[in-house]
């Protein structure tokens, strides 16, 4: 069972009870603003997504962590690792991503979870590097990327939708600097 504790958070695999709170997060247009075409997702979509995230954990040995607040046990959202198959030009690669309910923004939770996720990826799993792919304009993600110490690797566009994207990267030496 892969679990990580940070001062305020538990990063863990997914439970059945996570479906309703994660579906609420995916149903919020503010949360989905920079994800895909910005459309909100329903309960069925979220259920399939959680199943797929769990399969990725089993297949890859890494995946998206459910992020739980230690103080209250609430699900805040996710942070974790996945293979960014939608952007073939960066492959092979593993990307970090994050999505929190809007009531959990502005409290440093995303950065705390992302830092622990990088440590997991680069130290525990021994990945050579981790990238992040963010939409130009998604300043909240850009702020997290900056605080993690990731460097800009390239600017490109989404191969299907044409959205401008920034690819940042970090390796273990840079992470420990
Ligand atoms: C991207 C996202 C995860 C960022 O969340 P966030 O809460 O803004 O990020 P952080 O955890 O870095 O917290 C930000 C602020 O919390 C504040 N904060 C409050 N208490 C804090 C604490 N104890 N420690 C650190 N920061 C704290 C800080 O002011 C910090 O801002 P600063 O770094 O500019 O000073 C969030 O906006 C989100 O879920 N967006 C929707 C999903 C999305 O777009 N995902 C990316 C696309 S794939």
CSV table of C-alpha atoms in Angstrom, one decimal, residues 26-86:
chain,number,residue,atom,x,y,z
A,26,UNK,CA,-14.9,17.6,-11.3
A,27,UNK,CA,-18.3,19.2,-11.5
A,28,UNK,CA,-16.9,22.7,-10.6
A,29,UNK,CA,-16.3,24.9,-13.6
A,30,UNK,CA,-13.6,26.9,-11.7
A,31,UNK,CA,-11.6,23.7,-11.2
A,32,UNK,CA,-12.1,22.5,-14.8
A,33,UNK,CA,-11.2,25.9,-16.4
A,34,UNK,CA,-7.8,24.8,-17.7
A,35,UNK,CA,-8.5,21.0,-18.0
A,36,UNK,CA,-9.4,19.7,-21.5
A,37,UNK,CA,-11.9,21.9,-23.1
A,38,UNK,CA,-13.0,23.2,-19.7
A,39,UNK,CA,-16.2,21.1,-19.5
A,40,UNK,CA,-17.2,19.7,-16.2
A,41,UNK,CA,-17.4,16.0,-15.7
A,42,UNK,CA,-20.2,13.9,-14.1
A,43,UNK,CA,-20.3,11.1,-11.6
A,44,UNK,CA,-20.0,8.3,-14.2
A,45,UNK,CA,-16.9,9.9,-15.8
A,46,UNK,CA,-15.3,10.3,-12.4
A,47,UNK,CA,-16.0,6.7,-11.5
A,48,UNK,CA,-14.4,5.5,-14.7
A,49,UNK,CA,-11.4,7.9,-14.1
A,50,UNK,CA,-10.8,6.6,-10.6
A,51,UNK,CA,-10.9,3.0,-11.9
A,52,UNK,CA,-8.4,3.9,-14.6
A,53,UNK,CA,-6.1,5.7,-12.1
A,54,UNK,CA,-6.1,2.6,-9.9
A,55,UNK,CA,-5.2,0.4,-12.9
A,56,UNK,CA,-2.3,2.8,-13.7
A,57,UNK,CA,-1.0,2.3,-10.2
A,58,UNK,CA,-1.1,-1.5,-10.6
A,59,UNK,CA,0.5,-1.4,-14.1
A,60,UNK,CA,3.1,1.4,-13.6
A,61,UNK,CA,3.9,1.4,-9.9
A,62,UNK,CA,3.0,5.1,-9.8
A,63,UNK,CA,-0.2,7.1,-10.4
A,64,UNK,CA,-2.5,9.8,-9.1
A,65,UNK,CA,-2.7,9.9,-5.3
A,66,UNK,CA,-5.9,10.8,-3.5
A,67,UNK,CA,-5.0,13.8,-1.3
A,68,UNK,CA,-6.7,13.7,2.1
A,69,UNK,CA,-6.5,16.3,4.8
A,70,UNK,CA,-5.1,14.7,7.9
A,71,UNK,CA,-7.0,17.1,10.2
A,72,UNK,CA,-10.5,16.4,8.9
A,73,UNK,CA,-10.2,13.3,6.7
A,74,UNK,CA,-11.7,15.2,3.8
A,75,UNK,CA,-10.7,14.4,0.2
A,76,UNK,CA,-9.1,17.6,-1.2
A,77,UNK,CA,-8.4,16.2,-4.7
A,78,UNK,CA,-5.4,14.6,-6.3
A,79,UNK,CA,-1.8,15.0,-7.1
A,80,UNK,CA,0.3,12.4,-8.8
A,81,UNK,CA,2.1,11.0,-11.8
A,82,UNK,CA,1.0,9.7,-15.2
A,83,UNK,CA,2.4,9.1,-18.7
A,84,UNK,CA,1.3,12.1,-20.9
A,85,UNK,CA,0.3,10.1,-23.9
A,86,UNK,CA,-1.6,13.0,-25.4
